[in-house]
XYZ file of C-alpha atoms in Angstrom:
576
model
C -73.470 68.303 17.111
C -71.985 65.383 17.980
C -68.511 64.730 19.981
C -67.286 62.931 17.051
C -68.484 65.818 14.536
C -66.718 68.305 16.712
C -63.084 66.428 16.835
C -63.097 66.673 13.375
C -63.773 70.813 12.993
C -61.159 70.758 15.482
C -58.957 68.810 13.326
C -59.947 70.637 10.474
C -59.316 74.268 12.071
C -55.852 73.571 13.828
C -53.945 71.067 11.424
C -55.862 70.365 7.587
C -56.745 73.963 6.916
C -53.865 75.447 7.952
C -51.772 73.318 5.981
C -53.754 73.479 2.801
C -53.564 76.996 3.328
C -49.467 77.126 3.480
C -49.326 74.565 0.662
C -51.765 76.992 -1.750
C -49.866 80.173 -1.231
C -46.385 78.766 -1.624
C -44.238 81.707 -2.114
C -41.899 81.408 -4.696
C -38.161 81.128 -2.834
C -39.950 78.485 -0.901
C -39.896 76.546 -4.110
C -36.375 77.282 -4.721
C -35.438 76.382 -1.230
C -36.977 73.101 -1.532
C -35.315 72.643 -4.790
C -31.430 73.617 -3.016
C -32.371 70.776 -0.279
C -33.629 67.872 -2.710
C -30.446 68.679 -4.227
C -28.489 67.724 -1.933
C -30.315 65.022 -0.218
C -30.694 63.463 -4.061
C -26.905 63.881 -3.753
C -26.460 62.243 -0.729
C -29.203 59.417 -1.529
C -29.950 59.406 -5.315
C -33.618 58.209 -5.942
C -34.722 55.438 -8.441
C -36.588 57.602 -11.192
C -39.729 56.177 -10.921
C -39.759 56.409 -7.085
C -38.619 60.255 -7.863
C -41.628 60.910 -10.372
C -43.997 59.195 -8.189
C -43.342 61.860 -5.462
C -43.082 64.644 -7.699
C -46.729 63.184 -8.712
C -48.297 63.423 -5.168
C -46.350 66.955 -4.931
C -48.235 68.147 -7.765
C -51.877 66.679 -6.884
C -51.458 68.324 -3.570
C -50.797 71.309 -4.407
C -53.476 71.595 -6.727
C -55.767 70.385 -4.376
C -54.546 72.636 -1.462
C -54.984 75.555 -4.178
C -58.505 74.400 -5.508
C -60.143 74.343 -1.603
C -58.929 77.424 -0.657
C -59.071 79.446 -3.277
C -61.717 80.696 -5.237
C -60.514 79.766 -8.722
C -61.644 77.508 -11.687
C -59.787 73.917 -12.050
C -57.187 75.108 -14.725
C -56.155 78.179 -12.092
C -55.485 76.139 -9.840
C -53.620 73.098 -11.747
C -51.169 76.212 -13.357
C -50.578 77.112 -9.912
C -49.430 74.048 -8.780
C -47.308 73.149 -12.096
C -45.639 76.753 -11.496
C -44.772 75.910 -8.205
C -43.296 72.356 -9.577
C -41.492 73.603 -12.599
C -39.544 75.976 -10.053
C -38.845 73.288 -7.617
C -37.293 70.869 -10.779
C -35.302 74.009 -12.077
C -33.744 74.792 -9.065
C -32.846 70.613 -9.024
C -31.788 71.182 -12.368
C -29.508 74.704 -12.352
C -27.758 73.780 -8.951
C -26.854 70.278 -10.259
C -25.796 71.742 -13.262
C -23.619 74.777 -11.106
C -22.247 71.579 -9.023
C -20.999 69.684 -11.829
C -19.299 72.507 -13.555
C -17.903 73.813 -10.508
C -14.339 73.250 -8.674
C -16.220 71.582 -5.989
C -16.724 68.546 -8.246
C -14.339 65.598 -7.746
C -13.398 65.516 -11.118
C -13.532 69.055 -12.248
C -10.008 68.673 -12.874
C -10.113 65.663 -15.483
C -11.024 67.270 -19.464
C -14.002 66.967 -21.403
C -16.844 68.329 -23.309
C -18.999 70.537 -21.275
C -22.384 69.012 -22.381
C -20.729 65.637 -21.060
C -19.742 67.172 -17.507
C -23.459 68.707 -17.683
C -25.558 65.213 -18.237
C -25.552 61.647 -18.924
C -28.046 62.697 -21.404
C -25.083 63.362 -23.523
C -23.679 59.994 -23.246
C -26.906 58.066 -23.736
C -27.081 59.652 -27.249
C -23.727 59.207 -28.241
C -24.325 55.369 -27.362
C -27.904 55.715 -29.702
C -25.474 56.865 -32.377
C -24.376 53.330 -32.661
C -20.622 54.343 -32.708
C -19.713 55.629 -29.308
C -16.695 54.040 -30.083
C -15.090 55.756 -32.736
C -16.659 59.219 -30.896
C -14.818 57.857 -27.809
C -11.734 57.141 -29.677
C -11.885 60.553 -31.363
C -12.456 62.678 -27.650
C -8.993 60.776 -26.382
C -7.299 62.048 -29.101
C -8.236 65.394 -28.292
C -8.365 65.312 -24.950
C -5.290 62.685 -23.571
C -5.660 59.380 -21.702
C -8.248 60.735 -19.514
C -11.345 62.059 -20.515
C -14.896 62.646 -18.194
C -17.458 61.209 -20.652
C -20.471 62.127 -17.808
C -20.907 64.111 -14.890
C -19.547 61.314 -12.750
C -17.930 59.006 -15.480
C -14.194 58.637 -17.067
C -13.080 56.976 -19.698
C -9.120 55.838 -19.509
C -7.407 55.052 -22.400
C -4.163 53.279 -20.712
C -3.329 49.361 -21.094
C -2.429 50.187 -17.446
C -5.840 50.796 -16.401
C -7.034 46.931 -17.599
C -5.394 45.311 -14.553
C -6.754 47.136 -11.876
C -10.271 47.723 -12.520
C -10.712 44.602 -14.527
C -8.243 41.587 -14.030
C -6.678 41.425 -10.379
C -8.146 40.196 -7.294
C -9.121 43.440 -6.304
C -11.455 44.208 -9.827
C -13.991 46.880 -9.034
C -17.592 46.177 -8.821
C -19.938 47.190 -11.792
C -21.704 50.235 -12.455
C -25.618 50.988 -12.505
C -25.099 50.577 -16.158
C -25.802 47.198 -15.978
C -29.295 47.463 -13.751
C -31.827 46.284 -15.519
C -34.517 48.519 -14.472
C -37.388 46.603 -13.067
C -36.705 42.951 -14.934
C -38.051 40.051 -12.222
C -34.949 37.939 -11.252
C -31.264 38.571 -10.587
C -28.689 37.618 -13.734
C -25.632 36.969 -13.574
C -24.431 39.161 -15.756
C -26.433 42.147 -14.211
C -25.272 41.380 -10.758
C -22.988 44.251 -9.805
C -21.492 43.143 -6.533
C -18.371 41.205 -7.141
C -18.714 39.186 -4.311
C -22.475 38.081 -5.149
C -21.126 37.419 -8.738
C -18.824 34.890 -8.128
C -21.463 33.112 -6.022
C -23.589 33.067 -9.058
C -20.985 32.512 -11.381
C -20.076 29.044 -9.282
C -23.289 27.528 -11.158
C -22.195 28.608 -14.706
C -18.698 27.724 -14.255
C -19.310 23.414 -14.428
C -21.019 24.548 -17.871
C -17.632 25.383 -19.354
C -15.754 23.124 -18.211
C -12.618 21.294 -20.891
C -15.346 17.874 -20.488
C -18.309 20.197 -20.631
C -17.361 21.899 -23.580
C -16.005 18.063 -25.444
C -19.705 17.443 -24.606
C -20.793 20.533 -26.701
C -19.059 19.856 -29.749
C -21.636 17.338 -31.260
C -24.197 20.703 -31.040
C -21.615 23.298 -32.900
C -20.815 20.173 -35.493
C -24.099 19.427 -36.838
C -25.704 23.033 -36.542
C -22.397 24.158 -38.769
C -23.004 21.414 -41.103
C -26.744 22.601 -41.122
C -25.159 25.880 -42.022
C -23.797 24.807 -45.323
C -26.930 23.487 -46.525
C -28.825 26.998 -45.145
C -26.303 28.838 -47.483
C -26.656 26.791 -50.449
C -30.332 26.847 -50.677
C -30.702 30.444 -49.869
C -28.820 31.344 -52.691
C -30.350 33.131 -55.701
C -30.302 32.142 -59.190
C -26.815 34.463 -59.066
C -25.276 32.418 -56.181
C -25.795 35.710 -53.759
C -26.965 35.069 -50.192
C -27.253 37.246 -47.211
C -24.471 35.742 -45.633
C -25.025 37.817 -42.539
C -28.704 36.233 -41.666
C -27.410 32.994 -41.936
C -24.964 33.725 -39.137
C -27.573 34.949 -36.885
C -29.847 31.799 -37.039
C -27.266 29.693 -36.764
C -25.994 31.367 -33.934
C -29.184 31.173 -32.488
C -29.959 27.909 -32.994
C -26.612 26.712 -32.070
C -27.503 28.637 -28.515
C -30.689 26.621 -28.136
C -28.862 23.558 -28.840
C -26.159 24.512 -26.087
C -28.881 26.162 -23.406
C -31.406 23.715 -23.418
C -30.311 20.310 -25.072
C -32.832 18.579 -27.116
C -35.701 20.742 -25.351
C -34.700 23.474 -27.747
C -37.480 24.607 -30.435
C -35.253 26.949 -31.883
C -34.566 26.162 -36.020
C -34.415 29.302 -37.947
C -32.369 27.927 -40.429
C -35.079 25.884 -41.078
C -38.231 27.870 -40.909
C -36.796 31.392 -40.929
C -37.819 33.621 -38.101
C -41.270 35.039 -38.593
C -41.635 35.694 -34.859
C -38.435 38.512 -35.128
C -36.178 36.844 -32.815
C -33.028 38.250 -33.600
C -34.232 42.035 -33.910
C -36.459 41.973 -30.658
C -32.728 40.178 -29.100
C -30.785 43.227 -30.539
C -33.335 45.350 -29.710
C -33.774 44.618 -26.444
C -29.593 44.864 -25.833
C -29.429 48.306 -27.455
C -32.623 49.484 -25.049
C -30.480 48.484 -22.212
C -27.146 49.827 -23.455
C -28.350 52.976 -24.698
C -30.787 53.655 -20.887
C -28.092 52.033 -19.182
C -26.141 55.307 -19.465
C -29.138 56.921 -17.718
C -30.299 54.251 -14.807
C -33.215 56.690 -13.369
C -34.736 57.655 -17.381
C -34.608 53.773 -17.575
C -36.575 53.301 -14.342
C -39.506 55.792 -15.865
C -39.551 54.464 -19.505
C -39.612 50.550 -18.410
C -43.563 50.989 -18.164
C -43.670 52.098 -21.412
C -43.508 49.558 -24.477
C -40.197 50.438 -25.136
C -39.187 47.397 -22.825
C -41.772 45.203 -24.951
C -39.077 43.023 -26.372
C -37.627 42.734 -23.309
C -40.474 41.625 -21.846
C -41.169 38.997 -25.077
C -37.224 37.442 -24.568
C -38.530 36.619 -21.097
C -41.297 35.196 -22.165
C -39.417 32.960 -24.564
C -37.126 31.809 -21.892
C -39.675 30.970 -19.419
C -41.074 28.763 -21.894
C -38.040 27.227 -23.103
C -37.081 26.649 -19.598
C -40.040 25.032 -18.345
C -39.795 22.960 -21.465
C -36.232 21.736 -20.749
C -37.145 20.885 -16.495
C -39.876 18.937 -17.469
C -38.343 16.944 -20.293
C -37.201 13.762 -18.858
C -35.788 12.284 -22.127
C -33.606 15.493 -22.521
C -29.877 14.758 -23.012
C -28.150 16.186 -19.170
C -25.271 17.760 -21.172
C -26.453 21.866 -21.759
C -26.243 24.471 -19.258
C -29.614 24.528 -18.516
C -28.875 21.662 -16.474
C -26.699 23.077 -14.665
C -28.420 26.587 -14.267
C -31.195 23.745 -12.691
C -28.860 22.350 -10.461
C -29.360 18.686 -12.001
C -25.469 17.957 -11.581
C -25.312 19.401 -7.920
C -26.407 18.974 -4.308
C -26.905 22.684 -3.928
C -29.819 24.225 -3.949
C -31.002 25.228 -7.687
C -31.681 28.923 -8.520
C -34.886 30.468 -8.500
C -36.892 30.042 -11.213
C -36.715 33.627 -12.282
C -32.898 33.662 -11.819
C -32.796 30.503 -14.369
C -35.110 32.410 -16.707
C -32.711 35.432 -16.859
C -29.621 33.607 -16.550
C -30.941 31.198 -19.484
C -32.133 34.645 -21.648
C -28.683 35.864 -21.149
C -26.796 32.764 -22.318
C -29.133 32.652 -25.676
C -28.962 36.449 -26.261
C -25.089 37.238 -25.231
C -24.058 33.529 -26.779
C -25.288 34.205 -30.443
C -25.346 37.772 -30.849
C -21.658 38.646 -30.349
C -20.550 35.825 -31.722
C -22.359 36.164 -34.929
C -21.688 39.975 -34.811
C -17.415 38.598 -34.915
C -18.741 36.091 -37.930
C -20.185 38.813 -39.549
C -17.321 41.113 -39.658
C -14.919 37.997 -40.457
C -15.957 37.402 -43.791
C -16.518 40.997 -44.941
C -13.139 41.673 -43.528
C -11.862 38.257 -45.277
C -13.441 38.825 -48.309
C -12.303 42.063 -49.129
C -8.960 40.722 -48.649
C -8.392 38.367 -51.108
C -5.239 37.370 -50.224
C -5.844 36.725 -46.810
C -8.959 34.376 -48.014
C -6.772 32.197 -50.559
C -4.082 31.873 -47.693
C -6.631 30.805 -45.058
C -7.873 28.328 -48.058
C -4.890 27.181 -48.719
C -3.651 26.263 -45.268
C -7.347 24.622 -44.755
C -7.255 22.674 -48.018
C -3.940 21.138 -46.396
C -4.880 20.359 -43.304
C -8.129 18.461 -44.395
C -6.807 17.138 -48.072
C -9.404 14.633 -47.904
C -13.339 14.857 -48.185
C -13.568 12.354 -45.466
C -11.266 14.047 -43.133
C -13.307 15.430 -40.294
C -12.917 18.667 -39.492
C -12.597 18.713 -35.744
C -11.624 21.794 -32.989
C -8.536 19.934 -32.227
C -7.077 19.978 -35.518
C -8.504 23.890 -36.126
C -6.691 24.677 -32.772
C -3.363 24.068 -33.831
C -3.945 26.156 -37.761
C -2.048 29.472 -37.393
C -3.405 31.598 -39.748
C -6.842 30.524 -38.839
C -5.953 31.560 -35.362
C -4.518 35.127 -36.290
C -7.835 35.821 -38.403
C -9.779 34.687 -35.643
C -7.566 37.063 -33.401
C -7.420 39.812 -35.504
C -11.436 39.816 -36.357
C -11.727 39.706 -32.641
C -9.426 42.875 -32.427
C -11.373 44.695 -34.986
C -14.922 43.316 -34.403
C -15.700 43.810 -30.822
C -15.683 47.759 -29.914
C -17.368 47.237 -26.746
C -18.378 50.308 -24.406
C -16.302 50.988 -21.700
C -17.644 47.986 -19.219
C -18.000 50.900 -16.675
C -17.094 49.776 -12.951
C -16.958 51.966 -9.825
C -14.126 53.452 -7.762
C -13.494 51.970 -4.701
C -14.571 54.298 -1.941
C -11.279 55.047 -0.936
C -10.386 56.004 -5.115
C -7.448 54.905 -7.019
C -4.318 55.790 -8.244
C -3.982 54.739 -12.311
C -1.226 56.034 -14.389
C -0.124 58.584 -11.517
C -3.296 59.917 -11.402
C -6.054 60.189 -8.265
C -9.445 58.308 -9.580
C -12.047 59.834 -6.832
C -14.197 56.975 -4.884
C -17.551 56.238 -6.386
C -16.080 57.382 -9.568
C -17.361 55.351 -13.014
C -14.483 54.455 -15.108
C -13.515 52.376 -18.172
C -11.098 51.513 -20.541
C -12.441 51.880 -24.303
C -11.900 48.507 -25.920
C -12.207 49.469 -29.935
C -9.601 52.252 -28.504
C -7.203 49.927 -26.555
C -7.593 47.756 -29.819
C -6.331 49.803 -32.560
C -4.020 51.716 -30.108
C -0.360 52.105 -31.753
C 1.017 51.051 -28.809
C -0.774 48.154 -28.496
C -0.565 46.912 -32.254
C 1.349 48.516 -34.603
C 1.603 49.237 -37.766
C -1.651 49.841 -39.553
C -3.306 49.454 -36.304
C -6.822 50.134 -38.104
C -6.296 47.388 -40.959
C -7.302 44.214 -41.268
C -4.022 42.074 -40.934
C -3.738 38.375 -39.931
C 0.081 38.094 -40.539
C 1.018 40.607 -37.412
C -0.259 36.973 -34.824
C 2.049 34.901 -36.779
C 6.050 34.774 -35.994
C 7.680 37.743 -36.831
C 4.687 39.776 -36.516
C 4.655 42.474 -39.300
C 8.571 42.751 -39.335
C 11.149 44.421 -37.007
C 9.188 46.384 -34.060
C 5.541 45.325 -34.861
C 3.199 45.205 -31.941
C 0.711 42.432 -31.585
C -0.304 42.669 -27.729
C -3.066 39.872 -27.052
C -3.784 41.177 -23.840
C -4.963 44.242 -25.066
C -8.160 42.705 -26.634
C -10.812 43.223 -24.202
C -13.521 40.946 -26.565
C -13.942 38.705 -23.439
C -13.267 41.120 -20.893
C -11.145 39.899 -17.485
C -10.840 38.772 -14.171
C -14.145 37.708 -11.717
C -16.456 39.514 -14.305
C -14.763 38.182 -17.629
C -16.630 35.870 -20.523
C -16.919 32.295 -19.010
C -17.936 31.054 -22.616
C -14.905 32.233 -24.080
C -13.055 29.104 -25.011
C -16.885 28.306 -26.384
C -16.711 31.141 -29.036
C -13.295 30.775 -29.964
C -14.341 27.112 -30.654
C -17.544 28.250 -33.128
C -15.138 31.203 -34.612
C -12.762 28.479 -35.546
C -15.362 25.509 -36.718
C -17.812 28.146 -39.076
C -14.744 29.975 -40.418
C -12.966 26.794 -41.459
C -15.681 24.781 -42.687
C -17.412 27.828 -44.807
C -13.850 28.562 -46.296
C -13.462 25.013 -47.193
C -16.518 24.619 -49.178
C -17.307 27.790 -50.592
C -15.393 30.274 -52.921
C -17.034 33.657 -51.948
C -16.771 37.430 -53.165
C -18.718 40.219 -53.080
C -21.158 40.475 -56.077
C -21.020 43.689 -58.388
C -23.841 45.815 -56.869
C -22.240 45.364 -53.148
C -21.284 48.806 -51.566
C -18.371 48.157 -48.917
C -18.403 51.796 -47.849
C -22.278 51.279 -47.439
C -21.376 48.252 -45.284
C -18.970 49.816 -43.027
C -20.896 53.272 -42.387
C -23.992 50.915 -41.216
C -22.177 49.109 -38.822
C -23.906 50.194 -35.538
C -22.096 49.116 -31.901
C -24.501 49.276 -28.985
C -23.232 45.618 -27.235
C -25.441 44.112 -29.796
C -23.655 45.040 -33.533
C -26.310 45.974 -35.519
C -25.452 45.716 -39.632
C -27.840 47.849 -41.362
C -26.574 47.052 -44.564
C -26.715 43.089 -45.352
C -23.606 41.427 -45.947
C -24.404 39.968 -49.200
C -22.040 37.690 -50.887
C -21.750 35.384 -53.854
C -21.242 31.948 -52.490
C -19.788 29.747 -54.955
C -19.385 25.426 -53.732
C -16.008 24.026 -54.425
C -15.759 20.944 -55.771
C -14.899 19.139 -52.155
C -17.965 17.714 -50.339
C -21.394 18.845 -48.502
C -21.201 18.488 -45.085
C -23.896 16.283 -43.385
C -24.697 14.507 -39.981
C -22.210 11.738 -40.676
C -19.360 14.007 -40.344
C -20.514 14.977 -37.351
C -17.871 14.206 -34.323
């Protein structure tokens, strides 16, 4: 026997055996005491999930392993074995997290709330798949007060006082793992968490929207909106009825290509349609991360699977539009892309996988929600009548002529256009909670202690029909409580308590953009088209399939008899 073949019985007999031999005759409370200390030290350190099931993994192979050499037992002995002695380690994780959350120990043991919601996040992320968290959010304030723990570590605050201090001052807290995006290549602006790194970021989007930059824009919203027109009228039936709703979305989409990457853009569903799915795999992707964003470590696991596929195909639309738009020489220098590239700037340019995400997020973020407002516009403005005749009205007097050109200035300065713009905005953004963190030290809101590390929000659709925010009929659809006099003697119309746009370092930077499409599709589809929902239309139907997860989701198609007025079609010559 060689030296070499005797270090390695040595090896064998002092070290590998007798550790294969502890590992296959694990005794039970060993399990369970291994459980009570990756408890804590998962407490102390938390663990990305696919890091966690990784380890879990190896834990399981060696065990089996350990059990399979040194015992002599069949394979499937062996591998039960080992999965009893993993189960017990994960339900120990599982009971003592469970005792700690429930128990006094907990920082906020003391704040109300539905049990399965102190238990597991589990119970959130469903109540987000439901596609209206926010009328189950709205419904567990009323019955449980201002402050309610939606999550083991999570609280929702329902207080116009909270808005200031977690979202608007100087001091705004940083965002929540809700908004990591598992393992997506590249770091977005908006899923950068850190405040500080934000605004870094956010110094090469804010020269995109600009007062110039967005004068520079308006050509794009014009013509697109005028292209909008002609996408209604000849998608109408032989009855005049059009899904109203998909036109929205491609032009919302298209307008975003327009705005993102100039004349580099090969984005025209209102002219071909979209065969490829674009919208759905947009909204898709959105309610993926919403709903997984509630549970950061399930998200980490499931991103392998092909639930992320759409995810993964928005990416690879962006990295193609982008590479498009740098190598286009002839392409006009006025979209963001440009300045995403750094072509208006001596510093440095972003990454290339920064500009893909950043560019993704401008397309998805910029025509979603802003269709999603569009949408619920006109079925809130058609089902009042009277509200759609006095929009007309004031409309039909500010342009009285078919060449007047109907320009943002002008649309700016129309009242009632502005209240239904503000009050769709009210009603049609319910927004989660845009959860932040604590600050280490905690917080004091309303008189009450907020624990550090704590993840809080306000409840926008809550905050938005709130009676003390906007009162009365603070669930209907009324335009007249923006205008003087509100809706008489101690009406409430508070504007800062629409969180559509949200606030401070982390709020919309294209919000003067969207107020500016809001304004140009409302006024120019009022103008030229008489509309009204056609007999078979189901309004109830309509509002139960409105689903809010970020994205709004309309499972029942806004379908609405379009009828021209006698005024004019719009076309590129009216374009300003």
């Amino acid at each position: 026997m060689t030296a070499q073949s005797s270090l390695q019985l040595k090896v064998m007999d002092t070290m590998v055996w007798p550790l294969l031999s502890s590992i296959s005759s694990l005794p039970l409370f060993h399990c369970v005491g291994a459980g009570l200390l990756s408890t804590w030290v998962l407490h102390k350190k938390p663990l990305r999930g696919d890091i966690a099931l990784v380890i879990e993994s190896i834990c399981l192979i060696g065990t089996f392993v350990a059990h399979y050499l040194r015992h002599d037992v069949g394979a499937l002995v062996s591998l039960q074995y080992a999965t009893s002695r993993i189960a017990y380690h994960l339900l120990t994780i599982a009971f003592a997290t469970v005792a700690y959350r429930l128990s006094p120990l907990h920082p906020l043991y003391c704040f109300p709330g539905p049990i399965i919601h102190r238990i597991t996040s589990l119970a959130l992320l469903y109540v987000v798949y439901t596609g209206k968290r926010h009328l189950i959010i709205d419904g567990l304030h009323k019955k449980y007060g201002k402050f309610v723990r939606t999550g083991p570590n999570t609280l929702s605050i329902n207080s116009h006082n909270a808005v200031s201090p977690i979202y608007a001052s100087s001091q705004a807290w940083d965002k929540s793992d809700a908004y990591n995006p598992a393992r997506t290549q590249g770091q977005g602006l908006f899923f950068i968490r850190d405040k500080i790194q934000h605004d870094a970021r956010r110094r090469f989007w804010a020269k995109a929207f600009t007062p110039q930059a967005l004068d520079l824009y308006k050509p794009y919203i014009e013509n697109r909106t005028c292209q909008l027109e002609n996408c209604i009228d000849e998608r109408r039936d032989l009855r005049g009825v059009v899904d109203l709703g998909e036109c929205i979305r491609h032009w919302s989409y298209d307008v975003m290509g327009d705005l993102t990457f100039g004349g580099s853009s090969r984005l025209e569903l209102m002219r071909d349609g979209d065969p490829s799915g674009l919208v759905a795999s947009g909204q898709l992707a959105t309610v993926v991360f919403e709903v997984l964003g509630e549970a950061p470590s399930l998200f980490d696991v499931l991103w392998y699977l092909p639930i992320s596929a759409n995810i993964r195909r928005l990416e690879l639309l962006a990295e193609r539009l982008l590479v498009a738009r740098d190598q286009d020489a002839n392409a006009v220098p006025n979209d963001i892309a440009s300045h995403l590239l750094g072509m208006h700037s001596k510093v440095p340019r972003m990454s290339f996988v920064d500009c893909r995400l950043d560019s993704l997020f401008a397309i998805q973020a910029g025509s979603d929600t802003t269709s999603g407002v569009l949408t619920l516009l006109f079925f809130l403005l058609i089902r009042n009548k009277t509200a759609y005749k006095f929009l007309q009205t004031e409309l039909d007097e500010a342009f009285p002529h078919p060449d007047d050109l109907v320009g943002d200035r002008a649309l700016a300065g129309l009242p009632y256009l502005s209240a239904v713009v503000n009050e769709s905005l009210r009603l049609g953004t319910p927004f989660p909670g845009l959860p932040r963190v604590a600050p280490s030290m905690g917080a004091i809101i309303d008189d009450v202690h907020i624990p550090g590390g704590t993840i809080v929000g306000v409840p926008a659709f809550a905050q938005e029909t709130s009676e003390e925010n906007f009162s009365p009929d603070p669930f209907a659809f009324r335009p007249e409580r923006w205008l003087p006099g509100g809706l008489g003697p101690g009406s409430k119309a508070r504007k800062d308590a629409i969180m559509s746009f949200s606030f401070g370092a982390f709020g919309c930077l294209g919000r003067n953009l969207a107020l500016q499409e809001l304004r140009a599709v409302t006024a120019h589809l009022v103008l030229n088209f008489n509309m009204d929902f056609p007999p078979s239309f189901d309004q109830d139907a309509f509002t139960e399939g409105i689903m809010n997860m970020r994205s709004t989701i309309f499972t029942y198609p806004l379908r609405v008899e379009a009828k021209p007025r006698m005024r004019w079609h719009c076309s590129e010559s009216l374009v300003i």
